[in-house]
XYZ file of C-alpha atoms in Angstrom:
408
model
C -27.459 16.003 5.850
C -25.004 18.033 3.764
C -21.402 17.087 3.081
C -19.249 17.302 6.204
C -15.777 18.554 7.113
C -13.286 18.462 9.951
C -15.877 19.788 12.408
C -17.581 16.394 12.483
C -16.976 14.562 15.745
C -15.790 11.294 14.204
C -13.769 12.995 11.460
C -11.935 15.181 13.960
C -11.146 12.065 16.023
C -9.602 10.406 12.958
C -7.546 13.446 12.056
C -6.256 13.913 15.591
C -5.207 10.274 15.792
C -3.375 10.620 12.454
C -1.319 13.680 13.518
C 2.231 12.858 12.356
C 3.985 15.727 14.117
C 2.740 14.474 17.449
C 3.585 10.858 16.552
C 7.216 11.644 15.680
C 7.744 13.783 18.781
C 6.285 11.072 21.012
C 8.001 8.027 19.528
C 11.296 9.014 17.914
C 13.308 9.378 21.120
C 16.090 11.933 21.645
C 18.320 12.024 18.573
C 20.779 14.895 19.054
C 22.288 16.561 15.949
C 20.922 15.063 12.734
C 20.671 15.519 9.000
C 17.193 14.907 7.605
C 15.477 13.691 4.447
C 11.691 13.999 4.704
C 9.575 12.723 1.820
C 5.846 12.139 1.535
C 2.469 13.637 2.232
C 3.469 13.871 5.886
C 6.961 15.265 5.282
C 6.358 18.702 6.777
C 4.518 17.618 9.958
C 7.104 14.891 10.505
C 9.893 17.460 10.245
C 8.050 19.535 12.820
C 7.927 16.572 15.163
C 11.602 15.825 14.605
C 12.486 19.422 15.514
C 11.056 18.762 18.963
C 13.450 15.872 19.685
C 16.542 16.670 17.594
C 18.711 19.489 16.300
C 18.284 19.466 12.528
C 21.584 20.632 11.029
C 20.246 20.666 7.489
C 18.270 18.522 5.112
C 15.930 18.117 2.162
C 12.147 17.865 2.257
C 9.873 16.754 -0.574
C 6.152 17.331 -0.172
C 3.055 17.775 -2.367
C 2.533 21.333 -1.126
C 4.564 24.211 0.268
C 4.692 24.873 3.994
C 6.989 25.830 6.852
C 10.259 23.925 7.239
C 13.344 24.572 9.408
C 15.512 27.298 7.900
C 18.325 24.872 7.106
C 16.072 22.484 5.133
C 15.556 22.827 1.383
C 11.946 22.199 0.337
C 10.966 20.716 -3.019
C 7.297 20.634 -4.004
C 6.574 17.643 -6.230
C 3.606 15.659 -7.476
C 1.369 12.719 -6.581
C 0.011 10.196 -7.542
C 2.027 10.405 -10.782
C 5.624 11.680 -10.815
C 6.505 14.721 -12.903
C 9.706 16.574 -13.718
C 9.386 18.169 -10.279
C 9.556 14.674 -8.773
C 12.667 13.897 -10.808
C 14.276 17.182 -9.736
C 13.490 16.404 -6.106
C 14.863 12.874 -6.441
C 18.164 14.087 -7.846
C 18.425 16.696 -5.078
C 17.904 14.039 -2.391
C 20.387 11.673 -4.041
C 23.027 14.427 -4.245
C 22.402 15.359 -0.619
C 22.784 11.794 0.677
C 25.966 11.345 -1.358
C 27.405 14.504 0.264
C 27.224 13.169 3.833
C 30.228 11.837 5.711
C 31.342 9.462 8.437
C 30.014 10.044 11.930
C 26.899 11.923 10.859
C 23.330 10.787 11.572
C 20.790 10.828 8.760
C 17.096 10.568 9.624
C 14.765 9.455 6.868
C 11.210 10.671 7.557
C 9.119 8.645 5.104
C 5.361 8.774 4.664
C 2.826 7.792 2.030
C 3.196 9.379 -1.374
C 6.988 9.290 -1.273
C 7.140 6.846 -4.196
C 5.703 9.446 -6.563
C 7.123 12.607 -5.021
C 10.810 11.589 -5.230
C 12.253 9.639 -8.123
C 15.414 9.065 -10.161
C 14.446 6.682 -12.991
C 16.802 4.023 -14.307
C 15.065 4.133 -17.711
C 14.044 6.946 -20.035
C 11.740 9.347 -18.184
C 9.011 9.030 -20.823
C 9.093 5.234 -20.631
C 9.138 5.434 -16.854
C 5.980 7.567 -16.800
C 4.259 5.275 -19.288
C 5.045 2.307 -17.045
C 3.786 4.205 -13.999
C 0.424 4.720 -15.688
C 0.132 1.013 -16.445
C 0.944 0.139 -12.845
C -1.556 2.576 -11.347
C -4.385 1.178 -13.446
C -3.418 -2.444 -13.008
C -5.000 -3.336 -9.677
C -1.754 -4.473 -8.037
C -1.402 -4.548 -4.275
C 0.983 -1.992 -2.801
C 3.609 -4.686 -2.220
C 3.357 -5.880 -5.818
C 3.437 -2.309 -7.102
C 6.526 -1.443 -5.098
C 8.312 -4.632 -6.143
C 8.164 -3.259 -9.680
C 8.927 0.360 -8.799
C 12.104 -0.615 -6.966
C 13.511 -2.221 -10.118
C 13.185 1.082 -12.011
C 14.606 3.511 -9.451
C 18.006 4.739 -8.263
C 16.578 5.861 -4.897
C 14.063 3.183 -3.889
C 14.482 -0.307 -2.450
C 17.057 0.692 0.183
C 19.420 2.340 -2.290
C 19.542 5.683 -0.448
C 20.077 3.958 2.881
C 22.898 1.841 1.517
C 24.615 4.890 0.011
C 24.522 6.656 3.378
C 25.612 3.592 5.364
C 28.510 2.924 2.979
C 29.810 6.429 3.753
C 29.856 5.748 7.500
C 26.599 7.589 8.182
C 24.260 6.344 10.908
C 20.917 5.656 9.209
C 17.678 6.163 11.164
C 14.279 5.588 9.570
C 11.114 7.058 11.086
C 8.167 5.688 9.145
C 4.529 6.785 8.964
C 2.994 3.678 7.435
C 0.417 3.902 4.670
C 0.661 0.200 3.791
C -1.318 -2.752 5.164
C 0.474 -4.493 8.034
C 3.152 -1.769 8.115
C 6.145 -3.271 6.323
C 8.703 -0.401 6.314
C 10.147 -1.666 3.023
C 6.828 -0.916 1.330
C 6.340 2.641 2.621
C 7.466 5.020 -0.120
C 9.109 1.978 -1.755
C 11.582 1.807 1.155
C 14.352 4.269 0.201
C 16.161 3.938 3.537
C 15.559 0.308 4.557
C 16.824 -3.001 3.120
C 14.668 -4.455 0.358
C 12.677 -7.684 0.575
C 11.651 -8.107 -3.073
C 13.402 -9.458 -6.185
C 13.295 -8.887 -9.941
C 11.765 -12.354 -10.314
C 8.880 -11.379 -8.054
C 8.317 -8.175 -10.014
C 8.272 -10.125 -13.269
C 5.821 -12.679 -11.874
C 3.415 -10.034 -10.554
C 3.375 -8.267 -13.925
C 2.796 -11.488 -15.839
C -0.016 -12.852 -13.680
C -1.769 -9.456 -13.670
C -1.602 -9.313 -17.476
C 0.446 -6.111 -17.467
C 3.775 -7.288 -18.866
C 2.965 -6.674 -22.533
C 1.675 -3.159 -21.786
C 5.023 -1.941 -20.445
C 7.548 -0.093 -22.617
C 10.300 -2.273 -24.040
C 13.026 -0.554 -22.020
C 11.218 -1.417 -18.784
C 10.744 -5.048 -19.755
C 14.401 -5.340 -20.792
C 15.623 -3.866 -17.506
C 13.559 -6.264 -15.403
C 14.449 -9.269 -17.562
C 18.159 -8.415 -17.386
C 18.061 -8.635 -13.601
C 16.074 -11.837 -13.203
C 17.961 -14.350 -11.118
C 19.956 -11.602 -9.403
C 19.719 -9.522 -6.238
C 19.599 -5.951 -7.515
C 18.725 -4.030 -4.344
C 20.429 -3.868 -0.912
C 19.517 -6.726 1.409
C 21.360 -5.545 4.532
C 23.182 -2.502 5.852
C 23.423 -0.875 9.302
C 20.236 1.017 10.109
C 17.588 1.654 12.756
C 13.921 1.723 11.815
C 10.822 2.647 13.768
C 7.228 2.802 12.557
C 6.080 5.868 14.489
C 2.535 6.029 13.087
C 0.213 3.492 11.488
C -3.402 2.855 10.623
C -3.905 0.707 13.714
C -3.198 3.762 15.890
C -6.186 5.489 14.327
C -8.415 2.442 14.710
C -7.523 2.118 18.385
C -8.355 5.768 18.994
C -11.768 5.244 17.391
C -12.272 2.207 19.593
C -11.339 4.193 22.723
C -13.748 6.969 21.789
C -16.702 4.989 20.471
C -16.242 1.337 21.429
C -16.697 -1.559 19.051
C -14.405 -4.241 17.649
C -11.303 -3.717 15.532
C -11.415 -6.297 12.751
C -8.163 -5.525 10.911
C -5.850 -2.731 9.817
C -4.618 -4.836 6.886
C -7.648 -4.759 4.583
C -6.669 -5.327 0.947
C -8.320 -6.509 -2.251
C -10.855 -4.669 -4.376
C -12.579 -1.895 -2.435
C -15.994 -2.877 -3.766
C -15.471 -6.423 -2.479
C -14.323 -5.079 0.895
C -17.502 -3.033 1.238
C -19.682 -6.060 0.693
C -17.558 -8.092 3.117
C -17.908 -5.414 5.815
C -21.687 -5.518 5.467
C -21.721 -9.289 5.906
C -19.381 -9.106 8.896
C -21.679 -6.548 10.529
C -24.620 -8.921 10.116
C -22.696 -11.676 11.873
C -20.608 -9.806 14.452
C -22.724 -6.786 15.273
C -21.559 -3.187 15.464
C -19.571 -0.988 15.748
C -16.959 -2.588 13.485
C -13.712 -0.744 12.820
C -11.496 -1.613 9.861
C -8.574 -0.071 8.035
C -6.164 -0.744 5.244
C -5.452 -0.057 1.595
C -7.929 -1.779 -0.703
C -7.422 -1.192 -4.398
C -9.522 -0.060 -7.343
C -9.012 -1.508 -10.799
C -9.665 1.432 -13.100
C -11.639 0.523 -16.207
C -13.660 3.697 -16.733
C -13.216 7.455 -16.782
C -15.468 8.515 -13.930
C -14.660 10.058 -10.566
C -14.205 7.736 -7.649
C -11.827 6.060 -5.257
C -11.455 3.395 -2.613
C -13.817 5.047 -0.151
C -16.688 5.515 -2.595
C -16.378 2.024 -4.083
C -16.397 0.614 -0.550
C -19.342 2.719 0.614
C -21.539 2.080 -2.422
C -20.894 -1.657 -2.307
C -21.611 -1.640 1.432
C -24.972 0.041 0.836
C -25.990 -2.678 -1.600
C -25.284 -5.477 0.894
C -26.116 -3.924 4.281
C -29.297 -4.732 6.187
C -31.652 -1.879 6.970
C -30.419 0.400 9.713
C -26.671 -0.025 9.153
C -24.343 2.696 7.882
C -20.643 3.038 7.085
C -18.098 5.829 6.943
C -15.061 5.390 4.674
C -12.324 8.010 4.936
C -8.790 8.452 3.628
C -6.555 9.901 6.331
C -4.618 11.970 3.781
C -7.801 13.871 2.948
C -7.888 13.052 -0.755
C -9.287 9.815 -2.166
C -8.813 8.951 -5.805
C -9.745 11.774 -8.168
C -12.695 12.967 -6.100
C -11.260 15.919 -4.175
C -12.939 14.460 -1.076
C -11.555 12.519 1.861
C -14.340 9.979 1.748
C -18.046 9.316 1.992
C -20.683 7.609 4.047
C -23.517 5.264 3.144
C -26.726 5.338 5.197
C -30.000 3.406 4.834
C -31.546 6.026 2.514
C -28.689 6.203 0.004
C -30.097 3.682 -2.470
C -33.596 5.160 -2.505
C -32.119 8.625 -3.039
C -30.100 7.246 -5.941
C -33.174 5.595 -7.435
C -35.103 8.873 -7.346
C -32.215 10.518 -9.230
C -32.089 7.800 -11.881
C -28.580 6.632 -10.991
C -27.722 3.101 -12.124
C -25.324 1.211 -9.844
C -23.969 -1.034 -12.591
C -23.120 1.970 -14.747
C -21.447 3.739 -11.846
C -19.219 0.771 -11.049
C -18.553 0.085 -14.728
C -17.242 3.618 -15.304
C -15.535 3.936 -11.884
C -17.917 6.849 -11.318
C -18.832 5.959 -7.753
C -18.321 9.456 -6.336
C -21.389 10.709 -8.231
C -24.105 9.506 -5.825
C -22.248 10.765 -2.744
C -21.547 14.140 -4.281
C -25.097 14.478 -5.601
C -26.671 13.610 -2.248
C -24.203 15.518 -0.024
C -22.795 12.386 1.573
C -19.131 13.272 1.047
C -16.433 14.174 3.585
C -14.195 17.139 2.774
C -11.054 17.902 4.762
C -8.493 19.000 2.186
C -4.921 17.626 2.430
C -4.260 16.632 6.029
C -0.466 16.319 6.116
C -0.880 12.663 7.051
C -1.318 9.378 5.234
C -2.159 6.367 7.391
C -4.346 4.510 4.922
C -8.119 4.404 4.950
C -10.469 4.030 7.902
C -13.822 2.235 7.716
C -16.355 2.570 10.541
C -19.575 0.519 10.476
C -22.413 1.172 12.911
C -26.116 1.673 13.285
C -27.183 4.803 11.422
C -28.907 6.089 14.543
C -25.450 6.325 16.128
C -23.155 7.082 13.190
C -25.430 9.895 12.070
C -24.845 11.634 15.404
C -21.091 11.125 15.174
C -21.077 12.814 11.769
C -22.538 15.969 13.297
C -20.198 18.808 14.396
C -18.840 18.667 17.904
C -20.983 20.708 20.199
């Protein structure tokens, strides 16, 4: 079977369930006249959904690619997964916009995955900030741990934008498309519009126990140390928050379509460990099994790979004959692969052996995309305009193989 795209039956089901425009229109309620700040991989679809239930007076959108926005909304194209000067420009534009609003207005924050990188106003030198960002991305932190640190370094994260608006008498409404396990709004995009639930002491502890503290620039360490023992982000201000889309929505749609048991939408830890765990669970519980979440990859090598390929390759090593797994990122781009995901079937390992691919070397260099690319077991969708974490579907290959075929 060659690599597949959005025409696959199961892939099209996932993408339909992750449609953020539809989710906002269905779950936001009637909002009247609003101002809008939309940031993230789903910024443009979410704005489209908001247009169906509100009159958007004006606003700012920050997205990783250009696209249609309401005429009154200024669009900034910025970068992910690492901020650039475009991200800093977008962050300053959003901050200026929020500070321009006045009493009696309603501001809707439309926040989706990727917002942390796309919009930023650093509290340290930009070069030091970017150096710290690189350390954090490679460090294997959970998303909560990562955001606890990011919020210390930012003028727009950790509820700071929401507090600015609320202090000016603006009604603050957050509509969240969650890309974090268990859907804590304060973790999505580092929570620019919702009160924070982390502290400088937590950030310091996470960095120390992960062995990352000494790798950070001195200015970053000094900033965090100077705030230990304090509360440096807003803990409470008037706001309304609704998670309008989440990974569990996608899992439930898969269950409705294809049956099976939902195990969790909060899967975390190393992706390669999660793949092995899923194989063992399938042995014990049977199939189909449906999982989702945001496992991590600790980057030690220079190869091409991501969460989906580490999961799928590890699954193949542990799965009994006959089982298969699909791993897919709902944003359409996993790691540095250019693919949305991959699948592992019972013949993957023998195909790898015939090509002389060594599993230990692949994992050691984080080069786990290679076997899926070489054997046409990759899923390609391109950017989807959504970001509801990663979906893992485990089933008998006799069934999953059919679901990977185009609808017909």
